[in-house]
Amino acid sequence: MTSTTSAQALAEEIAAAHGGTERWRRVAEVDVSFSARGLAFLSKGQPTTLSTVIGRFGTATQSVSLQGQRPRLWSYDAEDGAALLIAVQRLSNGRRLRWTIADAATFAATAMWTYLNIPFLLLDPGFSLEVLPSEGRELRRLRVRFPPELATHSPHQILHIDANGLIRRHDYTAHAIGRWAAGSQLLDEYEEFDGIRFATRRHVTPRLRGYRLPGPTLVRIELQDLKFVAN
């Protein structure tokens, strides 16, 4: 895949703003405590499954391990990207009106792995990047095409970047929910964890023809704690 020079420069700025690739390369796994609620999970019959979750996410691979407490104790493991990709493709193609706990966990594993890794993934040669017109807004826009071997929401996503290089908005279509599920996620309350910066609050509402709607709240994610496991 190819990227323009300006897109590559913006990707480097994003990585630096979030802590830098040198620091990130020393991280093997990320331990995260988080909660995720909203209409998206309520509509699938799993309103509380992701309300209290502890996860471990790989950086070099898409390995994910999750543990939850509601509506009962549960655990979920994907040993590598191939396993996670198969699981999320099955979920996307199944068009299930109601999810199981495993379905909700698959969605969370895919989504959170993307959110945690994306500031540094952009420098991978497997990604195709394109700077889009800012449309008069103060935020710059970067179109991202993911390589097919990675499990994520949709092949094409758009990041909105502020003057400091931080991701402030993330647009995608959540295919696991439905091909129509175009969402726009706002990222807020950035905090620094051992030299790496992450948004601790994320708020997703529908997107229509490229425009973010004010509501309803499809997903609200709160990150309570984050720790790194070194290489």
JSON list of C-alpha atoms in Angstrom, two decimals, residues 14-207:
[
{"chain": "A", "resi": 14, "resn": "ILE", "atom": "CA", "xyz": [0.62, 11.54, 15.58]},
{"chain": "A", "resi": 15, "resn": "ALA", "atom": "CA", "xyz": [2.98, 8.87, 16.87]},
{"chain": "A", "resi": 16, "resn": "ALA", "atom": "CA", "xyz": [5.27, 11.49, 18.44]},
{"chain": "A", "resi": 17, "resn": "ALA", "atom": "CA", "xyz": [2.33, 13.28, 20.10]},
{"chain": "A", "resi": 18, "resn": "HIS", "atom": "CA", "xyz": [1.15, 10.05, 21.72]},
{"chain": "A", "resi": 19, "resn": "GLY", "atom": "CA", "xyz": [4.55, 9.19, 23.18]},
{"chain": "A", "resi": 20, "resn": "GLY", "atom": "CA", "xyz": [6.77, 8.22, 20.27]},
{"chain": "A", "resi": 21, "resn": "THR", "atom": "CA", "xyz": [7.62, 4.97, 18.55]},
{"chain": "A", "resi": 22, "resn": "GLU", "atom": "CA", "xyz": [10.82, 4.46, 20.53]},
{"chain": "A", "resi": 23, "resn": "ARG", "atom": "CA", "xyz": [8.83, 4.34, 23.77]},
{"chain": "A", "resi": 24, "resn": "TRP", "atom": "CA", "xyz": [6.08, 2.21, 22.21]},
{"chain": "A", "resi": 25, "resn": "ARG", "atom": "CA", "xyz": [8.53, -0.40, 20.91]},
{"chain": "A", "resi": 26, "resn": "ARG", "atom": "CA", "xyz": [9.44, -1.17, 24.51]},
{"chain": "A", "resi": 27, "resn": "VAL", "atom": "CA", "xyz": [5.82, -2.18, 25.22]},
{"chain": "A", "resi": 28, "resn": "ALA", "atom": "CA", "xyz": [4.84, -5.82, 24.67]},
{"chain": "A", "resi": 29, "resn": "GLU", "atom": "CA", "xyz": [1.33, -5.68, 26.12]},
{"chain": "A", "resi": 30, "resn": "VAL", "atom": "CA", "xyz": [-1.09, -3.15, 27.57]},
{"chain": "A", "resi": 31, "resn": "ASP", "atom": "CA", "xyz": [-3.23, -3.92, 30.63]},
{"chain": "A", "resi": 32, "resn": "VAL", "atom": "CA", "xyz": [-6.42, -1.85, 30.69]},
{"chain": "A", "resi": 33, "resn": "SER", "atom": "CA", "xyz": [-9.43, -1.55, 32.99]},
{"chain": "A", "resi": 34, "resn": "PHE", "atom": "CA", "xyz": [-12.38, -0.05, 31.12]},
{"chain": "A", "resi": 35, "resn": "SER", "atom": "CA", "xyz": [-16.14, 0.16, 30.83]},
{"chain": "A", "resi": 36, "resn": "ALA", "atom": "CA", "xyz": [-18.26, 0.42, 27.70]},
{"chain": "A", "resi": 37, "resn": "ARG", "atom": "CA", "xyz": [-21.98, 1.13, 27.62]},
{"chain": "A", "resi": 38, "resn": "GLY", "atom": "CA", "xyz": [-24.53, 2.53, 25.23]},
{"chain": "A", "resi": 39, "resn": "LEU", "atom": "CA", "xyz": [-27.38, 1.94, 22.81]},
{"chain": "A", "resi": 40, "resn": "ALA", "atom": "CA", "xyz": [-25.24, -0.28, 20.56]},
{"chain": "A", "resi": 41, "resn": "PHE", "atom": "CA", "xyz": [-24.93, -2.91, 23.29]},
{"chain": "A", "resi": 42, "resn": "LEU", "atom": "CA", "xyz": [-28.48, -2.46, 24.57]},
{"chain": "A", "resi": 43, "resn": "SER", "atom": "CA", "xyz": [-29.83, -3.10, 21.07]},
{"chain": "A", "resi": 44, "resn": "LYS", "atom": "CA", "xyz": [-27.89, -6.37, 20.92]},
{"chain": "A", "resi": 45, "resn": "GLY", "atom": "CA", "xyz": [-29.19, -7.59, 24.28]},
{"chain": "A", "resi": 46, "resn": "GLN", "atom": "CA", "xyz": [-25.90, -7.08, 26.15]},
{"chain": "A", "resi": 47, "resn": "PRO", "atom": "CA", "xyz": [-26.35, -3.78, 28.03]},
{"chain": "A", "resi": 48, "resn": "THR", "atom": "CA", "xyz": [-24.02, -4.58, 30.96]},
{"chain": "A", "resi": 49, "resn": "THR", "atom": "CA", "xyz": [-21.56, -7.16, 29.59]},
{"chain": "A", "resi": 50, "resn": "LEU", "atom": "CA", "xyz": [-18.80, -4.60, 28.99]},
{"chain": "A", "resi": 51, "resn": "SER", "atom": "CA", "xyz": [-19.54, -2.38, 31.99]},
{"chain": "A", "resi": 52, "resn": "THR", "atom": "CA", "xyz": [-16.59, -3.75, 34.02]},
{"chain": "A", "resi": 53, "resn": "VAL", "atom": "CA", "xyz": [-13.77, -5.27, 31.98]},
{"chain": "A", "resi": 54, "resn": "ILE", "atom": "CA", "xyz": [-10.08, -5.97, 32.51]},
{"chain": "A", "resi": 55, "resn": "GLY", "atom": "CA", "xyz": [-8.11, -6.60, 29.32]},
{"chain": "A", "resi": 56, "resn": "ARG", "atom": "CA", "xyz": [-4.60, -7.38, 28.13]},
{"chain": "A", "resi": 57, "resn": "PHE", "atom": "CA", "xyz": [-3.79, -6.30, 24.58]},
{"chain": "A", "resi": 58, "resn": "GLY", "atom": "CA", "xyz": [-0.71, -7.18, 22.56]},
{"chain": "A", "resi": 59, "resn": "THR", "atom": "CA", "xyz": [1.17, -4.59, 20.53]},
{"chain": "A", "resi": 60, "resn": "ALA", "atom": "CA", "xyz": [3.18, -6.65, 18.05]},
{"chain": "A", "resi": 61, "resn": "THR", "atom": "CA", "xyz": [0.23, -8.99, 17.43]},
{"chain": "A", "resi": 62, "resn": "GLN", "atom": "CA", "xyz": [-3.54, -8.83, 17.91]},
{"chain": "A", "resi": 63, "resn": "SER", "atom": "CA", "xyz": [-3.52, -11.03, 20.98]},
{"chain": "A", "resi": 64, "resn": "VAL", "atom": "CA", "xyz": [-6.31, -10.09, 23.39]},
{"chain": "A", "resi": 65, "resn": "SER", "atom": "CA", "xyz": [-7.45, -11.45, 26.76]},
{"chain": "A", "resi": 66, "resn": "LEU", "atom": "CA", "xyz": [-10.55, -10.07, 28.49]},
{"chain": "A", "resi": 67, "resn": "GLN", "atom": "CA", "xyz": [-12.31, -10.72, 31.78]},
{"chain": "A", "resi": 68, "resn": "GLY", "atom": "CA", "xyz": [-15.71, -9.35, 32.73]},
{"chain": "A", "resi": 69, "resn": "GLN", "atom": "CA", "xyz": [-18.04, -9.48, 35.74]},
{"chain": "A", "resi": 70, "resn": "ARG", "atom": "CA", "xyz": [-21.51, -8.87, 34.33]},
{"chain": "A", "resi": 71, "resn": "PRO", "atom": "CA", "xyz": [-24.06, -10.29, 33.89]},
{"chain": "A", "resi": 72, "resn": "ARG", "atom": "CA", "xyz": [-21.84, -13.08, 35.26]},
{"chain": "A", "resi": 73, "resn": "LEU", "atom": "CA", "xyz": [-18.11, -13.82, 35.36]},
{"chain": "A", "resi": 74, "resn": "TRP", "atom": "CA", "xyz": [-16.75, -14.42, 31.86]},
{"chain": "A", "resi": 75, "resn": "SER", "atom": "CA", "xyz": [-13.45, -14.56, 30.01]},
{"chain": "A", "resi": 76, "resn": "TYR", "atom": "CA", "xyz": [-12.38, -14.24, 26.38]},
{"chain": "A", "resi": 77, "resn": "ASP", "atom": "CA", "xyz": [-9.08, -15.03, 24.67]},
{"chain": "A", "resi": 78, "resn": "ALA", "atom": "CA", "xyz": [-7.81, -14.49, 21.13]},
{"chain": "A", "resi": 79, "resn": "GLU", "atom": "CA", "xyz": [-4.27, -15.80, 20.81]},
{"chain": "A", "resi": 80, "resn": "ASP", "atom": "CA", "xyz": [-3.41, -13.87, 17.67]},
{"chain": "A", "resi": 81, "resn": "GLY", "atom": "CA", "xyz": [-4.74, -11.70, 14.87]},
{"chain": "A", "resi": 82, "resn": "ALA", "atom": "CA", "xyz": [-5.88, -14.66, 12.78]},
{"chain": "A", "resi": 83, "resn": "ALA", "atom": "CA", "xyz": [-8.13, -15.94, 15.56]},
{"chain": "A", "resi": 84, "resn": "LEU", "atom": "CA", "xyz": [-9.57, -12.48, 16.21]},
{"chain": "A", "resi": 85, "resn": "LEU", "atom": "CA", "xyz": [-10.11, -11.83, 12.51]},
{"chain": "A", "resi": 86, "resn": "ILE", "atom": "CA", "xyz": [-12.04, -15.07, 12.08]},
{"chain": "A", "resi": 87, "resn": "ALA", "atom": "CA", "xyz": [-14.19, -14.27, 15.11]},
{"chain": "A", "resi": 88, "resn": "VAL", "atom": "CA", "xyz": [-15.05, -10.72, 14.05]},
{"chain": "A", "resi": 89, "resn": "GLN", "atom": "CA", "xyz": [-15.73, -11.76, 10.44]},
{"chain": "A", "resi": 90, "resn": "ARG", "atom": "CA", "xyz": [-18.12, -14.42, 11.69]},
{"chain": "A", "resi": 91, "resn": "LEU", "atom": "CA", "xyz": [-19.82, -11.79, 13.83]},
{"chain": "A", "resi": 92, "resn": "SER", "atom": "CA", "xyz": [-20.01, -9.30, 10.94]},
{"chain": "A", "resi": 93, "resn": "ASN", "atom": "CA", "xyz": [-21.41, -11.85, 8.49]},
{"chain": "A", "resi": 94, "resn": "GLY", "atom": "CA", "xyz": [-23.89, -13.35, 10.93]},
{"chain": "A", "resi": 95, "resn": "ARG", "atom": "CA", "xyz": [-26.17, -10.29, 11.17]},
{"chain": "A", "resi": 96, "resn": "ARG", "atom": "CA", "xyz": [-27.38, -11.45, 14.57]},
{"chain": "A", "resi": 97, "resn": "LEU", "atom": "CA", "xyz": [-30.18, -9.46, 16.18]},
{"chain": "A", "resi": 98, "resn": "ARG", "atom": "CA", "xyz": [-28.98, -10.53, 19.62]},
{"chain": "A", "resi": 99, "resn": "TRP", "atom": "CA", "xyz": [-25.41, -11.06, 20.73]},
{"chain": "A", "resi": 100, "resn": "THR", "atom": "CA", "xyz": [-24.00, -13.59, 23.14]},
{"chain": "A", "resi": 101, "resn": "ILE", "atom": "CA", "xyz": [-21.42, -12.58, 25.74]},
{"chain": "A", "resi": 102, "resn": "ALA", "atom": "CA", "xyz": [-18.74, -13.97, 23.40]},
{"chain": "A", "resi": 103, "resn": "ASP", "atom": "CA", "xyz": [-20.04, -11.73, 20.60]},
{"chain": "A", "resi": 104, "resn": "ALA", "atom": "CA", "xyz": [-19.84, -8.63, 22.77]},
{"chain": "A", "resi": 105, "resn": "ALA", "atom": "CA", "xyz": [-16.35, -9.63, 23.89]},
{"chain": "A", "resi": 106, "resn": "THR", "atom": "CA", "xyz": [-15.23, -10.13, 20.27]},
{"chain": "A", "resi": 107, "resn": "PHE", "atom": "CA", "xyz": [-16.45, -6.65, 19.42]},
{"chain": "A", "resi": 108, "resn": "ALA", "atom": "CA", "xyz": [-14.71, -5.13, 22.45]},
{"chain": "A", "resi": 109, "resn": "ALA", "atom": "CA", "xyz": [-11.46, -6.99, 21.75]},
{"chain": "A", "resi": 110, "resn": "THR", "atom": "CA", "xyz": [-11.34, -5.74, 18.17]},
{"chain": "A", "resi": 111, "resn": "ALA", "atom": "CA", "xyz": [-12.35, -2.17, 19.01]},
{"chain": "A", "resi": 112, "resn": "MET", "atom": "CA", "xyz": [-10.08, -1.63, 22.02]},
{"chain": "A", "resi": 113, "resn": "TRP", "atom": "CA", "xyz": [-7.06, -3.19, 20.30]},
{"chain": "A", "resi": 114, "resn": "THR", "atom": "CA", "xyz": [-7.54, -0.71, 17.45]},
{"chain": "A", "resi": 115, "resn": "TYR", "atom": "CA", "xyz": [-7.95, 2.30, 19.75]},
{"chain": "A", "resi": 116, "resn": "LEU", "atom": "CA", "xyz": [-4.89, 1.48, 21.85]},
{"chain": "A", "resi": 117, "resn": "ASN", "atom": "CA", "xyz": [-2.56, 0.74, 18.95]},
{"chain": "A", "resi": 118, "resn": "ILE", "atom": "CA", "xyz": [-3.67, 3.07, 16.18]},
{"chain": "A", "resi": 119, "resn": "PRO", "atom": "CA", "xyz": [-1.43, 6.08, 16.94]},
{"chain": "A", "resi": 120, "resn": "PHE", "atom": "CA", "xyz": [1.59, 3.85, 16.27]},
{"chain": "A", "resi": 121, "resn": "LEU", "atom": "CA", "xyz": [0.11, 1.46, 13.70]},
{"chain": "A", "resi": 122, "resn": "LEU", "atom": "CA", "xyz": [-0.07, 4.25, 11.14]},
{"chain": "A", "resi": 123, "resn": "LEU", "atom": "CA", "xyz": [3.68, 4.03, 10.50]},
{"chain": "A", "resi": 124, "resn": "ASP", "atom": "CA", "xyz": [3.39, 0.39, 9.45]},
{"chain": "A", "resi": 125, "resn": "PRO", "atom": "CA", "xyz": [3.96, 0.02, 5.66]},
{"chain": "A", "resi": 126, "resn": "GLY", "atom": "CA", "xyz": [0.83, -2.14, 5.43]},
{"chain": "A", "resi": 127, "resn": "PHE", "atom": "CA", "xyz": [-1.36, 0.93, 5.93]},
{"chain": "A", "resi": 128, "resn": "SER", "atom": "CA", "xyz": [-2.44, 3.31, 3.18]},
{"chain": "A", "resi": 129, "resn": "LEU", "atom": "CA", "xyz": [-2.80, 6.93, 4.32]},
{"chain": "A", "resi": 130, "resn": "GLU", "atom": "CA", "xyz": [-4.25, 10.02, 2.67]},
{"chain": "A", "resi": 131, "resn": "VAL", "atom": "CA", "xyz": [-4.63, 13.55, 4.01]},
{"chain": "A", "resi": 132, "resn": "LEU", "atom": "CA", "xyz": [-8.13, 14.86, 3.31]},
{"chain": "A", "resi": 133, "resn": "PRO", "atom": "CA", "xyz": [-9.26, 18.50, 3.06]},
{"chain": "A", "resi": 134, "resn": "SER", "atom": "CA", "xyz": [-10.03, 19.97, 6.48]},
{"chain": "A", "resi": 135, "resn": "GLU", "atom": "CA", "xyz": [-13.43, 21.28, 5.32]},
{"chain": "A", "resi": 136, "resn": "GLY", "atom": "CA", "xyz": [-12.79, 24.56, 7.10]},
{"chain": "A", "resi": 137, "resn": "ARG", "atom": "CA", "xyz": [-12.43, 22.92, 10.51]},
{"chain": "A", "resi": 138, "resn": "GLU", "atom": "CA", "xyz": [-9.45, 23.32, 12.79]},
{"chain": "A", "resi": 139, "resn": "LEU", "atom": "CA", "xyz": [-8.90, 19.55, 12.83]},
{"chain": "A", "resi": 140, "resn": "ARG", "atom": "CA", "xyz": [-6.87, 17.89, 10.11]},
{"chain": "A", "resi": 141, "resn": "ARG", "atom": "CA", "xyz": [-8.21, 14.69, 8.58]},
{"chain": "A", "resi": 142, "resn": "LEU", "atom": "CA", "xyz": [-6.37, 11.48, 7.73]},
{"chain": "A", "resi": 143, "resn": "ARG", "atom": "CA", "xyz": [-8.00, 8.65, 5.78]},
{"chain": "A", "resi": 144, "resn": "VAL", "atom": "CA", "xyz": [-6.64, 5.27, 6.86]},
{"chain": "A", "resi": 145, "resn": "ARG", "atom": "CA", "xyz": [-6.94, 2.02, 4.93]},
{"chain": "A", "resi": 146, "resn": "PHE", "atom": "CA", "xyz": [-6.20, -0.99, 7.14]},
{"chain": "A", "resi": 147, "resn": "PRO", "atom": "CA", "xyz": [-4.44, -4.09, 5.82]},
{"chain": "A", "resi": 148, "resn": "PRO", "atom": "CA", "xyz": [-6.90, -6.99, 5.38]},
{"chain": "A", "resi": 149, "resn": "GLU", "atom": "CA", "xyz": [-5.18, -9.23, 7.91]},
{"chain": "A", "resi": 150, "resn": "LEU", "atom": "CA", "xyz": [-6.04, -6.91, 10.82]},
{"chain": "A", "resi": 151, "resn": "ALA", "atom": "CA", "xyz": [-9.34, -7.22, 12.66]},
{"chain": "A", "resi": 152, "resn": "THR", "atom": "CA", "xyz": [-10.95, -3.79, 13.00]},
{"chain": "A", "resi": 153, "resn": "HIS", "atom": "CA", "xyz": [-14.27, -1.99, 12.53]},
{"chain": "A", "resi": 154, "resn": "SER", "atom": "CA", "xyz": [-14.01, -1.34, 8.78]},
{"chain": "A", "resi": 155, "resn": "PRO", "atom": "CA", "xyz": [-11.29, -1.26, 6.10]},
{"chain": "A", "resi": 156, "resn": "HIS", "atom": "CA", "xyz": [-11.47, 2.53, 5.72]},
{"chain": "A", "resi": 157, "resn": "GLN", "atom": "CA", "xyz": [-11.49, 4.90, 8.71]},
{"chain": "A", "resi": 158, "resn": "ILE", "atom": "CA", "xyz": [-10.89, 8.64, 9.15]},
{"chain": "A", "resi": 159, "resn": "LEU", "atom": "CA", "xyz": [-8.95, 10.27, 11.97]},
{"chain": "A", "resi": 160, "resn": "HIS", "atom": "CA", "xyz": [-9.35, 13.94, 12.93]},
{"chain": "A", "resi": 161, "resn": "ILE", "atom": "CA", "xyz": [-6.13, 15.38, 14.35]},
{"chain": "A", "resi": 162, "resn": "ASP", "atom": "CA", "xyz": [-5.66, 18.54, 16.44]},
{"chain": "A", "resi": 163, "resn": "ALA", "atom": "CA", "xyz": [-2.80, 21.04, 16.27]},
{"chain": "A", "resi": 164, "resn": "ASN", "atom": "CA", "xyz": [-0.84, 19.03, 18.85]},
{"chain": "A", "resi": 165, "resn": "GLY", "atom": "CA", "xyz": [-1.01, 15.80, 16.86]},
{"chain": "A", "resi": 166, "resn": "LEU", "atom": "CA", "xyz": [-3.60, 14.13, 19.11]},
{"chain": "A", "resi": 167, "resn": "ILE", "atom": "CA", "xyz": [-6.52, 12.15, 17.69]},
{"chain": "A", "resi": 168, "resn": "ARG", "atom": "CA", "xyz": [-9.74, 13.97, 18.62]},
{"chain": "A", "resi": 169, "resn": "ARG", "atom": "CA", "xyz": [-12.28, 12.19, 16.46]},
{"chain": "A", "resi": 170, "resn": "HIS", "atom": "CA", "xyz": [-12.37, 8.76, 14.85]},
{"chain": "A", "resi": 171, "resn": "ASP", "atom": "CA", "xyz": [-14.90, 7.90, 12.12]},
{"chain": "A", "resi": 172, "resn": "TYR", "atom": "CA", "xyz": [-15.65, 4.33, 11.02]},
{"chain": "A", "resi": 173, "resn": "THR", "atom": "CA", "xyz": [-18.44, 1.88, 10.23]},
{"chain": "A", "resi": 174, "resn": "ALA", "atom": "CA", "xyz": [-18.87, -0.85, 12.84]},
{"chain": "A", "resi": 175, "resn": "HIS", "atom": "CA", "xyz": [-19.49, -3.78, 10.49]},
{"chain": "A", "resi": 176, "resn": "ALA", "atom": "CA", "xyz": [-19.89, -6.18, 13.42]},
{"chain": "A", "resi": 177, "resn": "ILE", "atom": "CA", "xyz": [-23.06, -4.28, 14.32]},
{"chain": "A", "resi": 178, "resn": "GLY", "atom": "CA", "xyz": [-24.22, -3.69, 10.75]},
{"chain": "A", "resi": 179, "resn": "ARG", "atom": "CA", "xyz": [-23.07, -2.29, 7.41]},
{"chain": "A", "resi": 180, "resn": "TRP", "atom": "CA", "xyz": [-25.21, 0.73, 8.17]},
{"chain": "A", "resi": 181, "resn": "ALA", "atom": "CA", "xyz": [-23.57, 1.42, 11.57]},
{"chain": "A", "resi": 182, "resn": "ALA", "atom": "CA", "xyz": [-21.56, 4.53, 10.68]},
{"chain": "A", "resi": 183, "resn": "GLY", "atom": "CA", "xyz": [-20.21, 6.07, 13.88]},
{"chain": "A", "resi": 184, "resn": "SER", "atom": "CA", "xyz": [-18.19, 9.08, 14.92]},
{"chain": "A", "resi": 185, "resn": "GLN", "atom": "CA", "xyz": [-16.15, 8.79, 18.10]},
{"chain": "A", "resi": 186, "resn": "LEU", "atom": "CA", "xyz": [-14.95, 11.80, 20.07]},
{"chain": "A", "resi": 187, "resn": "LEU", "atom": "CA", "xyz": [-11.79, 11.36, 22.16]},
{"chain": "A", "resi": 188, "resn": "ASP", "atom": "CA", "xyz": [-11.41, 13.39, 25.35]},
{"chain": "A", "resi": 189, "resn": "GLU", "atom": "CA", "xyz": [-9.50, 13.67, 28.64]},
{"chain": "A", "resi": 190, "resn": "TYR", "atom": "CA", "xyz": [-6.09, 12.60, 27.46]},
{"chain": "A", "resi": 191, "resn": "GLU", "atom": "CA", "xyz": [-3.78, 11.38, 30.21]},
{"chain": "A", "resi": 192, "resn": "GLU", "atom": "CA", "xyz": [-0.16, 10.27, 30.19]},
{"chain": "A", "resi": 193, "resn": "PHE", "atom": "CA", "xyz": [0.70, 6.73, 31.32]},
{"chain": "A", "resi": 194, "resn": "ASP", "atom": "CA", "xyz": [4.42, 6.13, 31.69]},
{"chain": "A", "resi": 195, "resn": "GLY", "atom": "CA", "xyz": [5.22, 8.36, 28.73]},
{"chain": "A", "resi": 196, "resn": "ILE", "atom": "CA", "xyz": [2.33, 7.30, 26.47]},
{"chain": "A", "resi": 197, "resn": "ARG", "atom": "CA", "xyz": [-0.77, 9.45, 26.02]},
{"chain": "A", "resi": 198, "resn": "PHE", "atom": "CA", "xyz": [-4.26, 7.96, 25.68]},
{"chain": "A", "resi": 199, "resn": "ALA", "atom": "CA", "xyz": [-7.77, 9.39, 25.68]},
{"chain": "A", "resi": 200, "resn": "THR", "atom": "CA", "xyz": [-9.58, 8.13, 28.77]},
{"chain": "A", "resi": 201, "resn": "ARG", "atom": "CA", "xyz": [-13.06, 9.05, 27.51]},
{"chain": "A", "resi": 202, "resn": "ARG", "atom": "CA", "xyz": [-14.62, 8.10, 24.17]},
{"chain": "A", "resi": 203, "resn": "HIS", "atom": "CA", "xyz": [-18.13, 8.96, 23.03]},
{"chain": "A", "resi": 204, "resn": "VAL", "atom": "CA", "xyz": [-19.69, 7.51, 19.88]},
{"chain": "A", "resi": 205, "resn": "THR", "atom": "CA", "xyz": [-22.74, 8.92, 18.08]},
{"chain": "A", "resi": 206, "resn": "PRO", "atom": "CA", "xyz": [-24.13, 8.19, 14.58]},
{"chain": "A", "resi": 207, "resn": "ARG", "atom": "CA", "xyz": [-22.56, 9.68, 11.47]}
]
